[in-house]
Amino acid sequence: ELHQASEASAVGGQTAAPQVGASVDHHFVAFVEQGGDVYELDGCKAFPVNHGPSQGDLLGAVARIVKSCFMEPDPDNIHLNMMALVRS
């Protein structure tokens, strides 16, 4: 069922990319670990943001970052989703 929905969506083509500098309300942000630090990759920012050491727990570190940097400043905002891509 999920595969069918994905295929149906893919047939529709690509969404046009917004202009550089355009205000975008919803977009994807990725967090990666490099050299023991957690970096935020956000296409709306000029460069990656180093949030400091992961202390060997990337998922826990990102959860703390999301809570303090995204959720606490705007606790009434319900427009936040998270997905983790991990090895099984």
CSV table of N, CA, C and O in Angstrom, one decimal:
chain,number,residue,atom,x,y,z
A,1,GLU,N,0.8,-1.2,0.0
A,1,GLU,CA,0.0,0.0,0.0
A,1,GLU,C,0.9,1.3,0.0
A,1,GLU,O,0.6,2.2,-0.8
A,2,LEU,N,1.9,1.3,0.8
A,2,LEU,CA,2.8,2.4,0.9
A,2,LEU,C,3.6,2.5,-0.4
A,2,LEU,O,3.7,3.6,-1.0
A,3,HIS,N,4.0,1.4,-1.0
A,3,HIS,CA,4.7,1.4,-2.3
A,3,HIS,C,3.8,2.0,-3.4
A,3,HIS,O,4.3,2.8,-4.2
A,4,GLN,N,2.6,1.6,-3.4
A,4,GLN,CA,1.6,2.1,-4.4
A,4,GLN,C,1.4,3.6,-4.3
A,4,GLN,O,1.4,4.3,-5.3
A,5,ALA,N,1.3,4.1,-3.1
A,5,ALA,CA,1.2,5.5,-2.8
A,5,ALA,C,2.4,6.3,-3.3
A,5,ALA,O,2.3,7.3,-3.9
A,6,SER,N,3.6,5.7,-3.0
A,6,SER,CA,4.9,6.3,-3.4
A,6,SER,C,5.0,6.4,-4.9
A,6,SER,O,5.4,7.4,-5.5
A,7,GLU,N,4.6,5.3,-5.6
A,7,GLU,CA,4.7,5.2,-7.1
A,7,GLU,C,3.7,6.2,-7.7
A,7,GLU,O,4.0,6.9,-8.6
A,8,ALA,N,2.5,6.3,-7.1
A,8,ALA,CA,1.5,7.3,-7.6
A,8,ALA,C,2.0,8.7,-7.5
A,8,ALA,O,1.8,9.5,-8.4
A,9,SER,N,2.7,9.0,-6.4
A,9,SER,CA,3.2,10.3,-6.1
A,9,SER,C,4.3,10.6,-7.1
A,9,SER,O,4.5,11.7,-7.6
A,10,ALA,N,5.2,9.6,-7.3
A,10,ALA,CA,6.4,9.8,-8.2
A,10,ALA,C,6.0,10.1,-9.6
A,10,ALA,O,6.6,10.9,-10.3
A,11,VAL,N,4.9,9.6,-10.1
A,11,VAL,CA,4.4,9.8,-11.4
A,11,VAL,C,4.0,11.3,-11.7
A,11,VAL,O,4.1,11.8,-12.8
A,12,GLY,N,3.6,11.9,-10.6
A,12,GLY,CA,3.2,13.3,-10.7
A,12,GLY,C,4.4,14.3,-11.0
A,12,GLY,O,4.1,15.4,-11.3
A,13,GLY,N,5.6,13.8,-10.9
A,13,GLY,CA,6.7,14.7,-11.2
A,13,GLY,C,7.3,15.4,-10.0
A,13,GLY,O,6.8,15.2,-8.9
A,14,GLN,N,8.2,16.3,-10.2
A,14,GLN,CA,8.8,17.1,-9.1
A,14,GLN,C,8.1,18.4,-8.9
A,14,GLN,O,7.5,19.0,-9.8
A,15,THR,N,8.1,18.8,-7.6
A,15,THR,CA,7.6,20.1,-7.2
A,15,THR,C,8.7,21.2,-7.6
A,15,THR,O,9.9,20.9,-7.4
A,16,ALA,N,8.3,22.3,-8.1
A,16,ALA,CA,9.3,23.3,-8.4
A,16,ALA,C,10.0,23.8,-7.1
A,16,ALA,O,9.3,24.0,-6.1
A,17,ALA,N,11.3,24.0,-7.2
A,17,ALA,CA,12.0,24.5,-6.0
A,17,ALA,C,11.7,26.0,-5.8
A,17,ALA,O,11.6,26.7,-6.8
A,18,PRO,N,11.7,26.4,-4.6
A,18,PRO,CA,11.4,27.8,-4.3
A,18,PRO,C,12.7,28.6,-4.7
A,18,PRO,O,13.8,28.1,-4.8
A,19,GLN,N,12.5,29.9,-4.9
A,19,GLN,CA,13.6,30.8,-5.3
A,19,GLN,C,14.5,30.9,-4.1
A,19,GLN,O,14.1,30.8,-2.9
A,20,VAL,N,15.8,31.1,-4.3
A,20,VAL,CA,16.8,31.3,-3.3
A,20,VAL,C,16.3,32.5,-2.4
A,20,VAL,O,16.0,33.6,-3.0
A,21,GLY,N,16.3,32.4,-1.1
A,21,GLY,CA,15.9,33.5,-0.2
A,21,GLY,C,14.4,33.5,0.0
A,21,GLY,O,14.0,34.4,0.8
A,22,ALA,N,13.6,32.7,-0.6
A,22,ALA,CA,12.2,32.7,-0.4
A,22,ALA,C,11.8,32.2,1.0
A,22,ALA,O,12.5,31.4,1.5
A,23,SER,N,10.8,32.8,1.6
A,23,SER,CA,10.3,32.3,2.9
A,23,SER,C,9.7,31.0,2.7
A,23,SER,O,8.7,30.8,1.9
A,24,VAL,N,10.2,30.0,3.4
A,24,VAL,CA,9.6,28.6,3.4
A,24,VAL,C,9.2,28.2,4.8
A,24,VAL,O,10.0,28.1,5.7
A,25,ASP,N,7.9,27.9,4.9
A,25,ASP,CA,7.4,27.5,6.2
A,25,ASP,C,7.8,26.1,6.6
A,25,ASP,O,8.0,25.7,7.7
A,26,HIS,N,7.7,25.2,5.6
A,26,HIS,CA,8.0,23.7,5.9
A,26,HIS,C,9.1,23.2,5.0
A,26,HIS,O,9.1,23.4,3.8
A,27,HIS,N,10.1,22.6,5.6
A,27,HIS,CA,11.2,22.0,4.9
A,27,HIS,C,11.9,21.0,5.8
A,27,HIS,O,11.6,20.8,6.9
A,28,PHE,N,12.8,20.3,5.2
A,28,PHE,CA,13.5,19.2,5.9
A,28,PHE,C,14.9,19.8,6.4
A,28,PHE,O,15.5,20.5,5.8
A,29,VAL,N,15.2,19.3,7.6
A,29,VAL,CA,16.5,19.6,8.2
A,29,VAL,C,17.1,18.2,8.6
A,29,VAL,O,16.3,17.3,9.1
A,30,ALA,N,18.3,18.0,8.3
A,30,ALA,CA,19.0,16.7,8.7
A,30,ALA,C,20.1,17.0,9.8
A,30,ALA,O,20.7,18.0,9.8
A,31,PHE,N,20.2,16.0,10.6
A,31,PHE,CA,21.3,16.1,11.6
A,31,PHE,C,22.2,14.9,11.4
A,31,PHE,O,21.8,13.8,11.2
A,32,VAL,N,23.5,15.2,11.3
A,32,VAL,CA,24.5,14.2,11.1
A,32,VAL,C,25.6,14.3,12.1
A,32,VAL,O,25.8,15.4,12.7
A,33,GLU,N,26.3,13.2,12.3
A,33,GLU,CA,27.5,13.2,13.2
A,33,GLU,C,28.7,13.2,12.4
A,33,GLU,O,28.9,12.3,11.5
A,34,GLN,N,29.6,14.1,12.7
A,34,GLN,CA,30.9,14.2,12.0
A,34,GLN,C,32.0,14.5,13.0
A,34,GLN,O,31.9,15.5,13.7
A,35,GLY,N,33.0,13.7,13.1
A,35,GLY,CA,34.1,13.9,14.0
A,35,GLY,C,33.6,14.0,15.5
A,35,GLY,O,34.2,14.8,16.3
A,36,GLY,N,32.5,13.3,15.8
A,36,GLY,CA,32.0,13.3,17.2
A,36,GLY,C,31.1,14.5,17.5
A,36,GLY,O,30.5,14.5,18.6
A,37,ASP,N,30.9,15.4,16.6
A,37,ASP,CA,30.0,16.5,16.8
A,37,ASP,C,28.7,16.3,16.0
A,37,ASP,O,28.7,15.7,14.9
A,38,VAL,N,27.6,17.0,16.4
A,38,VAL,CA,26.3,16.9,15.7
A,38,VAL,C,26.2,18.2,14.9
A,38,VAL,O,26.3,19.3,15.4
A,39,TYR,N,26.0,18.0,13.6
A,39,TYR,CA,25.8,19.1,12.7
A,39,TYR,C,24.3,19.1,12.2
A,39,TYR,O,23.8,18.1,11.8
A,40,GLU,N,23.8,20.3,12.1
A,40,GLU,CA,22.4,20.5,11.5
A,40,GLU,C,22.6,21.0,10.1
A,40,GLU,O,23.3,22.0,9.8
A,41,LEU,N,22.0,20.3,9.2
A,41,LEU,CA,22.1,20.6,7.8
A,41,LEU,C,20.7,21.2,7.4
A,41,LEU,O,19.7,20.4,7.3
A,42,ASP,N,20.6,22.5,7.1
A,42,ASP,CA,19.4,23.1,6.8
A,42,ASP,C,19.6,24.0,5.6
A,42,ASP,O,20.4,24.9,5.6
A,43,GLY,N,18.9,23.7,4.5
A,43,GLY,CA,19.1,24.4,3.3
A,43,GLY,C,18.7,25.9,3.3
A,43,GLY,O,19.1,26.6,2.5
A,44,CYS,N,18.0,26.2,4.4
A,44,CYS,CA,17.7,27.7,4.5
A,44,CYS,C,18.8,28.4,5.3
A,44,CYS,O,18.6,29.7,5.4
A,45,LYS,N,19.8,27.7,5.7
A,45,LYS,CA,20.9,28.4,6.4
A,45,LYS,C,22.1,28.4,5.5
A,45,LYS,O,22.3,27.5,4.7
A,46,ALA,N,23.0,29.4,5.7
A,46,ALA,CA,24.1,29.5,4.8
A,46,ALA,C,25.2,28.4,5.0
A,46,ALA,O,26.0,28.2,4.1
A,47,PHE,N,25.2,27.8,6.1
A,47,PHE,CA,26.2,26.8,6.4
A,47,PHE,C,25.8,25.8,7.5
A,47,PHE,O,24.8,26.1,8.2
A,48,PRO,N,26.4,24.7,7.6
A,48,PRO,CA,26.0,23.7,8.7
A,48,PRO,C,26.2,24.3,10.0
A,48,PRO,O,27.1,25.1,10.2
A,49,VAL,N,25.4,24.0,11.0
A,49,VAL,CA,25.4,24.5,12.3
A,49,VAL,C,26.0,23.3,13.2
A,49,VAL,O,25.4,22.2,13.3
A,50,ASN,N,27.1,23.6,13.9
A,50,ASN,CA,27.7,22.6,14.8
A,50,ASN,C,27.1,22.8,16.2
A,50,ASN,O,27.2,23.8,16.8
A,51,HIS,N,26.3,21.8,16.6
A,51,HIS,CA,25.7,21.8,17.9
A,51,HIS,C,26.5,21.2,19.0
A,51,HIS,O,26.0,21.0,20.2
A,52,GLY,N,27.7,20.8,18.7
A,52,GLY,CA,28.6,20.3,19.8
A,52,GLY,C,28.7,18.7,19.8
A,52,GLY,O,28.1,18.1,18.9
A,53,PRO,N,29.3,18.2,20.8
A,53,PRO,CA,29.6,16.7,20.9
A,53,PRO,C,28.3,15.9,21.0
A,53,PRO,O,27.3,16.3,21.7
A,54,SER,N,28.3,14.8,20.3
A,54,SER,CA,27.2,13.8,20.4
A,54,SER,C,27.3,12.9,21.7
A,54,SER,O,26.4,12.3,22.1
A,55,GLN,N,28.5,12.9,22.2
A,55,GLN,CA,28.9,12.0,23.4
A,55,GLN,C,28.5,10.6,23.1
A,55,GLN,O,28.1,9.8,24.0
A,56,GLY,N,28.7,10.1,21.8
A,56,GLY,CA,28.5,8.8,21.4
A,56,GLY,C,27.0,8.4,21.3
A,56,GLY,O,26.7,7.2,21.1
A,57,ASP,N,26.1,9.3,21.4
A,57,ASP,CA,24.6,9.0,21.3
A,57,ASP,C,24.0,10.1,20.4
A,57,ASP,O,23.4,11.0,20.8
A,58,LEU,N,24.1,9.8,19.1
A,58,LEU,CA,23.6,10.8,18.1
A,58,LEU,C,22.1,11.0,18.3
A,58,LEU,O,21.6,12.2,18.3
A,59,LEU,N,21.3,10.0,18.4
A,59,LEU,CA,19.8,10.1,18.5
A,59,LEU,C,19.5,10.9,19.8
A,59,LEU,O,18.6,11.8,19.8
A,60,GLY,N,20.1,10.6,20.9
A,60,GLY,CA,19.9,11.3,22.2
A,60,GLY,C,20.3,12.8,22.1
A,60,GLY,O,19.5,13.7,22.5
A,61,ALA,N,21.4,13.0,21.4
A,61,ALA,CA,21.9,14.4,21.3
A,61,ALA,C,20.9,15.2,20.4
A,61,ALA,O,20.6,16.3,20.7
A,62,VAL,N,20.5,14.6,19.3
A,62,VAL,CA,19.5,15.3,18.4
A,62,VAL,C,18.2,15.5,19.1
A,62,VAL,O,17.6,16.6,18.9
A,63,ALA,N,17.7,14.6,19.9
A,63,ALA,CA,16.5,14.8,20.6
A,63,ALA,C,16.6,16.0,21.6
A,63,ALA,O,15.7,16.8,21.6
A,64,ARG,N,17.8,16.1,22.2
A,64,ARG,CA,18.0,17.3,23.1
A,64,ARG,C,18.0,18.6,22.3
A,64,ARG,O,17.5,19.6,22.7
A,65,ILE,N,18.7,18.6,21.1
A,65,ILE,CA,18.8,19.7,20.3
A,65,ILE,C,17.4,20.2,19.8
A,65,ILE,O,17.0,21.3,19.8
A,66,VAL,N,16.6,19.2,19.3
A,66,VAL,CA,15.3,19.5,18.8
A,66,VAL,C,14.4,20.1,19.9
A,66,VAL,O,13.7,21.1,19.7
A,67,LYS,N,14.5,19.5,21.1
A,67,LYS,CA,13.7,20.0,22.2
A,67,LYS,C,14.1,21.4,22.5
A,67,LYS,O,13.2,22.3,22.6
A,68,SER,N,15.4,21.7,22.7
A,68,SER,CA,15.8,23.0,23.1
A,68,SER,C,15.8,24.1,22.0
A,68,SER,O,15.5,25.3,22.3
A,69,CYS,N,16.1,23.7,20.8
A,69,CYS,CA,16.2,24.7,19.7
A,69,CYS,C,14.9,24.9,18.9
A,69,CYS,O,14.7,25.9,18.3
A,70,PHE,N,14.1,23.9,18.9
A,70,PHE,CA,12.9,23.9,18.0
A,70,PHE,C,11.6,23.9,18.9
A,70,PHE,O,10.6,24.6,18.5
A,71,MET,N,11.5,23.1,19.9
A,71,MET,CA,10.2,22.9,20.6
A,71,MET,C,10.1,23.9,21.7
A,71,MET,O,9.0,24.5,21.8
A,72,GLU,N,11.1,24.1,22.5
A,72,GLU,CA,11.0,25.1,23.7
A,72,GLU,C,10.7,26.5,23.2
A,72,GLU,O,9.9,27.2,23.9
A,73,PRO,N,11.4,27.0,22.1
A,73,PRO,CA,11.1,28.4,21.7
A,73,PRO,C,9.6,28.6,21.3
A,73,PRO,O,9.1,29.7,21.3
A,74,ASP,N,9.0,27.6,20.8
A,74,ASP,CA,7.6,27.7,20.3
A,74,ASP,C,6.8,26.5,20.7
A,74,ASP,O,6.5,25.6,19.8
A,75,PRO,N,6.5,26.3,21.9
A,75,PRO,CA,5.8,25.1,22.4
A,75,PRO,C,4.4,24.9,21.9
A,75,PRO,O,3.9,23.7,21.9
A,76,ASP,N,3.8,25.8,21.3
A,76,ASP,CA,2.5,25.7,20.7
A,76,ASP,C,2.5,25.2,19.2
A,76,ASP,O,1.5,24.9,18.6
A,77,ASN,N,3.7,25.2,18.6
A,77,ASN,CA,3.9,24.8,17.2
A,77,ASN,C,3.7,23.3,17.1
A,77,ASN,O,4.5,22.6,17.7
A,78,ILE,N,2.7,22.8,16.4
A,78,ILE,CA,2.5,21.4,16.2
A,78,ILE,C,3.1,20.9,14.9
A,78,ILE,O,2.9,19.8,14.5
A,79,HIS,N,3.8,21.8,14.1
A,79,HIS,CA,4.2,21.4,12.8
A,79,HIS,C,5.7,20.9,12.8
A,79,HIS,O,6.6,21.5,12.2
A,80,LEU,N,5.9,19.8,13.6
A,80,LEU,CA,7.2,19.3,13.7
A,80,LEU,C,7.1,17.8,13.6
A,80,LEU,O,6.3,17.2,14.3
A,81,ASN,N,7.9,17.2,12.7
A,81,ASN,CA,7.9,15.7,12.6
A,81,ASN,C,9.4,15.3,12.7
A,81,ASN,O,10.3,16.0,12.2
A,82,MET,N,9.6,14.1,13.2
A,82,MET,CA,11.0,13.6,13.2
A,82,MET,C,11.0,12.2,12.6
A,82,MET,O,10.1,11.4,12.7
A,83,MET,N,12.1,11.9,11.9
A,83,MET,CA,12.3,10.5,11.3
A,83,MET,C,13.8,10.2,11.5
A,83,MET,O,14.6,11.0,11.3
A,84,ALA,N,14.1,9.0,11.9
A,84,ALA,CA,15.4,8.5,12.1
A,84,ALA,C,15.7,7.4,11.0
A,84,ALA,O,14.9,6.5,10.9
A,85,LEU,N,16.8,7.5,10.3
A,85,LEU,CA,17.3,6.5,9.4
A,85,LEU,C,18.5,5.8,10.1
A,85,LEU,O,19.5,6.4,10.3
A,86,VAL,N,18.3,4.6,10.5
A,86,VAL,CA,19.3,3.9,11.3
A,86,VAL,C,19.5,2.5,10.8
A,86,VAL,O,18.7,1.9,10.0
A,87,ARG,N,20.6,1.9,11.1
A,87,ARG,CA,20.9,0.5,10.7
A,87,ARG,C,20.0,-0.4,11.6
A,87,ARG,O,19.7,-0.2,12.7
A,88,SER,N,19.6,-1.5,10.9
A,88,SER,CA,18.7,-2.4,11.7
A,88,SER,C,19.6,-3.5,12.4
A,88,SER,O,20.7,-3.7,12.1
